XYZ file of C-alpha atoms in Angstrom:
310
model
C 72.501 101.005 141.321
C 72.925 102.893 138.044
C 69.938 104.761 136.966
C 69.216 105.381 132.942
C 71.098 107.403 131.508
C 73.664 107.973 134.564
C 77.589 107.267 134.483
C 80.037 105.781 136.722
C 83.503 105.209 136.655
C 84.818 102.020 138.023
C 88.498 101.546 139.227
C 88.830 97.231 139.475
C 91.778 95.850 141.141
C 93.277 92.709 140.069
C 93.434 90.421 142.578
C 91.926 87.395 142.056
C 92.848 84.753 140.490
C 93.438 84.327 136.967
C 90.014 82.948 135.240
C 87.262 84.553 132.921
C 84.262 86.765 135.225
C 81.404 87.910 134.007
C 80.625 91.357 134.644
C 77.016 91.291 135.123
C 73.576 93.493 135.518
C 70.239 93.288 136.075
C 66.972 95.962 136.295
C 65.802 97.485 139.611
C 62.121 97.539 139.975
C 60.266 99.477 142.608
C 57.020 100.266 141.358
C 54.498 97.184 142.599
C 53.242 95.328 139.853
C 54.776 97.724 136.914
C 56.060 94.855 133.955
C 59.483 95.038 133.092
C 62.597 93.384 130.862
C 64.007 90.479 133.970
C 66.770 90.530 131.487
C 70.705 90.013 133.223
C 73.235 91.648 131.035
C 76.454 90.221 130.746
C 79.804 91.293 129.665
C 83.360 88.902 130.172
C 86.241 90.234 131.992
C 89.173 88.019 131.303
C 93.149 87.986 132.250
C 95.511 87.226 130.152
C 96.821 84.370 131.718
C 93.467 83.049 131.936
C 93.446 79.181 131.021
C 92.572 79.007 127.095
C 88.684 78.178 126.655
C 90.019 76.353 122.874
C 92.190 73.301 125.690
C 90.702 70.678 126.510
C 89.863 69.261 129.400
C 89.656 72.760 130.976
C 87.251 74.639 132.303
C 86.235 77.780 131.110
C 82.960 78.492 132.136
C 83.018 82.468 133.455
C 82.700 82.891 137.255
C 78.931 84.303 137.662
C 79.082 87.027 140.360
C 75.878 86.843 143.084
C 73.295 89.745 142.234
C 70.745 91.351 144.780
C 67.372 90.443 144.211
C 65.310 92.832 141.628
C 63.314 94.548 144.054
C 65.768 95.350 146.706
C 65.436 98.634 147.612
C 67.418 98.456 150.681
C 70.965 97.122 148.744
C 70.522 100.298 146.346
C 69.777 103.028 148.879
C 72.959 101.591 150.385
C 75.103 101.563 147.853
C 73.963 104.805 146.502
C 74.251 106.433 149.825
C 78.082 105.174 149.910
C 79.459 107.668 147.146
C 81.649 110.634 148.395
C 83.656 112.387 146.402
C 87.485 111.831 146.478
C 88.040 114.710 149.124
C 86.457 118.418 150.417
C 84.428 119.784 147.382
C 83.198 123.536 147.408
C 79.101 122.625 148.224
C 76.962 125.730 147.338
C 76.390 127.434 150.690
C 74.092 130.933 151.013
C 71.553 129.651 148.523
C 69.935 132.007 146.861
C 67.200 129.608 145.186
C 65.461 127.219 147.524
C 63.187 124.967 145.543
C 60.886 121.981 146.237
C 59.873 119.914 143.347
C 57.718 116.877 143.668
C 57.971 114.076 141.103
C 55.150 111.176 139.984
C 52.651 109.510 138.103
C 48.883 110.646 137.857
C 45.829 109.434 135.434
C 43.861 111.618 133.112
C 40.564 110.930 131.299
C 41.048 109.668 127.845
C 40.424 112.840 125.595
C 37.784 112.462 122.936
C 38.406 111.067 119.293
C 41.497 109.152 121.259
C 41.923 105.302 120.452
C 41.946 103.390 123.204
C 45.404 102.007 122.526
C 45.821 105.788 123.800
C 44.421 105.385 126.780
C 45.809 102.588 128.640
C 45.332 103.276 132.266
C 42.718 101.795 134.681
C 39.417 101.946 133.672
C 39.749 103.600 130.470
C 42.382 106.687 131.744
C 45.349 108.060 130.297
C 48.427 107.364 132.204
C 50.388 111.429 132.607
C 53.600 112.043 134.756
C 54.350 115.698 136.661
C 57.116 117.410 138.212
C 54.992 119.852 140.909
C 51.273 119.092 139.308
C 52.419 120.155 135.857
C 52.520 117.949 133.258
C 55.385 118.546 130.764
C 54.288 119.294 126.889
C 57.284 119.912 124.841
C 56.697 122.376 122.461
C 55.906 121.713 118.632
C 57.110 124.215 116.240
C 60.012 125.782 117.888
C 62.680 125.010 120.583
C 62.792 126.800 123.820
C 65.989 128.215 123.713
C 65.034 129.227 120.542
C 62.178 130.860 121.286
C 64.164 132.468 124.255
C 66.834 133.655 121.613
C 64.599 135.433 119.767
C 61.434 136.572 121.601
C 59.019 134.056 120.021
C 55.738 134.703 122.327
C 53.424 131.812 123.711
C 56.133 128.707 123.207
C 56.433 128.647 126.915
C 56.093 130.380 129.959
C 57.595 131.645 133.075
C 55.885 130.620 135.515
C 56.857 126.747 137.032
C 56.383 126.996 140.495
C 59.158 126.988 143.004
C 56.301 124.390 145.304
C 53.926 122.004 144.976
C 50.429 124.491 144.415
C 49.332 121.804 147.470
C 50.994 120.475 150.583
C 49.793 116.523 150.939
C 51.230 113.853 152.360
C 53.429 113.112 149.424
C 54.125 109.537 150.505
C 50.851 108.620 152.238
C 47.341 107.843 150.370
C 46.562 110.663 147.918
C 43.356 112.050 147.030
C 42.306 111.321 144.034
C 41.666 114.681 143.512
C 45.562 115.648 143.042
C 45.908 112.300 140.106
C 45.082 114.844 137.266
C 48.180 117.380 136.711
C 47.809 120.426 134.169
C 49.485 120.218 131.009
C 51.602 123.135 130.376
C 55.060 124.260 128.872
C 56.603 126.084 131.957
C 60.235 127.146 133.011
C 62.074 128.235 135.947
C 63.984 131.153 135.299
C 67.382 131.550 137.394
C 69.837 134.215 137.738
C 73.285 133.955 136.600
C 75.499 132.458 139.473
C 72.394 131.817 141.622
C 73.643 129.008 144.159
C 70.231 126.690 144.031
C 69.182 123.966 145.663
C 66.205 121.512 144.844
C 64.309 119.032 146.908
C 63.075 115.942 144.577
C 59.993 114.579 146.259
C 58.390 111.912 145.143
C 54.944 111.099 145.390
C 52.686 107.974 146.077
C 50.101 108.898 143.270
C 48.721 106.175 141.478
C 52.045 104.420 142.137
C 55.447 104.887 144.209
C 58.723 104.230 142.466
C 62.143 105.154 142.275
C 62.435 108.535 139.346
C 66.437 109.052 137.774
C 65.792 112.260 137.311
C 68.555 113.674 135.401
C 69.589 117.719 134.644
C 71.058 118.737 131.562
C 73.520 121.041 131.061
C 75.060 120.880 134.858
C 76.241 118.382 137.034
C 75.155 118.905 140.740
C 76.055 117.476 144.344
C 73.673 115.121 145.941
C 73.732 116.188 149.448
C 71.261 114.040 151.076
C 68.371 111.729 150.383
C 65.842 109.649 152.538
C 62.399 108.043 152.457
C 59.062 109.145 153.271
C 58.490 112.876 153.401
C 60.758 115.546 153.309
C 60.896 117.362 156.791
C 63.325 120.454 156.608
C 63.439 120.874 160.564
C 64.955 117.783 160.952
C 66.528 116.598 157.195
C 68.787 119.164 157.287
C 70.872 117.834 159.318
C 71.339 114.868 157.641
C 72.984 117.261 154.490
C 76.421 116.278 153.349
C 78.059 119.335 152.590
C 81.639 117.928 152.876
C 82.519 115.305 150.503
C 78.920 114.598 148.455
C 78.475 113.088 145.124
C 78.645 115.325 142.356
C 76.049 113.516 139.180
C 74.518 114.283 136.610
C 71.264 112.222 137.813
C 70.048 111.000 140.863
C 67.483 107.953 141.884
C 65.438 109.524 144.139
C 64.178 107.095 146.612
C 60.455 104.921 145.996
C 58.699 106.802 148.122
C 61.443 109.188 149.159
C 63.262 112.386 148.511
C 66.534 113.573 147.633
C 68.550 116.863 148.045
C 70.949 118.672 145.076
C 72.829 121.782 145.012
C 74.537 123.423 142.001
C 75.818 127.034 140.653
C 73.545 128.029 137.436
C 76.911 129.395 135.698
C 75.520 127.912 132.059
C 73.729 130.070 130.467
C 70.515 128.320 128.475
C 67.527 126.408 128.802
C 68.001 123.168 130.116
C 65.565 120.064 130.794
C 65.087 118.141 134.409
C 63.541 115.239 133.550
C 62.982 111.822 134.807
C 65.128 109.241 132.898
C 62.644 106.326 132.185
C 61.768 107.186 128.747
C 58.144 106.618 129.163
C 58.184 108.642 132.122
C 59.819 111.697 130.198
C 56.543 111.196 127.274
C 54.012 111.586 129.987
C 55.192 114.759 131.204
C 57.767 114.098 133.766
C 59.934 116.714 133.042
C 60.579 120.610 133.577
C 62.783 123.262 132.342
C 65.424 125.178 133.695
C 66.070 128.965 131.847
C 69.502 130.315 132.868
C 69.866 133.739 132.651
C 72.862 135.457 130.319
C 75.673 136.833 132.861
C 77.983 139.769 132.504
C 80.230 139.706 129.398
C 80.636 137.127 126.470
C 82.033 134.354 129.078
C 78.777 134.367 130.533
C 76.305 134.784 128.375
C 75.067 131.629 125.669
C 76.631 132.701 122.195
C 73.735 133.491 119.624
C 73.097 130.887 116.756
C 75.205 131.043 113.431
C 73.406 132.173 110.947
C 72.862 129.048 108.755
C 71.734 127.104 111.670
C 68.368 124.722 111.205
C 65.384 125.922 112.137
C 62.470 123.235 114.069
């Protein structure tokens, strides 16, 4: 499986014979009862010495390939679970920032004066999205690197937690106390170099399904990934720190986790986020700030002067 907005290069070899294909896709869908586009995308792939579809009298209908059912979670944690990378990469070892993120859905009352096309959830609620209870709010007036760059006060703060503020069974049946994240615009700062590695939990709240959460500004190895909760005494051992995957995003599991490692050697502020666009409005989302380094190769460059302002 592909999630939104990941990328894959594919290497075809040419060995069958010579007809039209159809290169084909369809949407994964995890979350129980969630409505989505059934659409199957199509593309042709077509040698040269295919039979022209102008003759008559032959056949040119494209071969259709056979395509797992939509909600087959076992065929994509398969296939996703198959990437290595072409040989022995250097995986970030001695980490110096262990982090645990979890990743869901949640409701929230519908806030006064609000329409209730606003307010779409059951019962009247507003459906919100959280990466460790804290509901993403992107600021308004300024951008945060820019308010980084030049010491703009109370754009965003410091202070996104490195846990969960509660332990719960992540996977299990939720209180409904923990549905109702706080909104907030809060980064993680990191160190120059720090070697970091981040646990992607999902949750069960209000609904389970499978989050592309994708990292700007790096590209990171996905070491390991599972279902159910997270369990450090014995999912460790299940860490590929030989050959892994190195993405940009990563599906982590309906009601599952998954492991990345990378260096923070770009200096900035960068967005985590989950890659279902509605997700990313709720709040599912956080920010990365990357400390400057030592010298001009390692620190972010400052803006030119004629540069736009939000």
């Amino acid at each position: 499986m592909l999630g939104p907005g990941q990328t894959t290069d594919v290497l075809i070899t040419g060995d069958q014979p010579p007809a039209r294909y159809y290169m084909a896709a369809r949407a994964y869908q995890s979350a129980q009862g969630a409505p989505f586009d059934n659409t199957t995308t199509t593309a042709i792939l077509e040698y040269k010495s295919a039979p022209c579809p102008a003759k008559k009298g032959v056949s040119t209908t494209p071969v259709f390939p056979s395509l797992p059912a939509f909600n087959d979670t076992a065929t994509v944690t398969a296939f996703g679970k198959s990437f290595r990378s072409p040989g022995k990469v250097e995986v970030p070892t001695d980490i110096d920032e262990s982090l645990f993120f979890t990743v869901g859905l949640g409701l929230n009352r519908c806030p006064p004066k609000f329409k209730s096309s606003q307010c779409q959830g059951p019962n009247g609620t507003r459906f919100t999205a959280s990466m460790n209870n804290v509901s993403f709010v992107l600021p308004s007036n300024y951008s945060l690197l820019q308010a980084h760059q030049q010491g703009i006060p109370g754009v965003f703060t410091t202070d996104f937690p490195a846990a969960p503020p509660v332990k719960f069974d992540y996977t299990g049946n939720v209180s409904r106390s923990l549905w109702q994240p706080v909104p907030g615009t809060k980064v993680y700062n990191l160190k120059y170099g720090s070697r970091v590695q981040v646990v992607i939990q999902g949750t069960s709240i209000f609904t389970a399904e499978n989050h592309p959460i994708h990292l700007h500004g790096y590209d990171f190895y996905i070491i390991a990934e599972g279902f159910g909760n997270f369990n450090p005494s014995t999912d460790t051992s299940k860490f590929n720190l030989v050959d892994p995957p190195l993405r940009n995003t990563v599906s982590v599991p309906v009601n599952g986790w998954a492991v990345i490692r990378f260096v923070a050697d770009n200096p900035g502020v960068w967005l985590m986020h989950c890659h279902l666009d509605v997700h990313i409005t709720w709040g599912l989302a956080m920010a990365f700030l990357v400390e400057n380094g030592v010298g001009a190769l390692q620190s972010i460059e400052p803006p030119p002067a004629d540069l736009p302002l939000c």
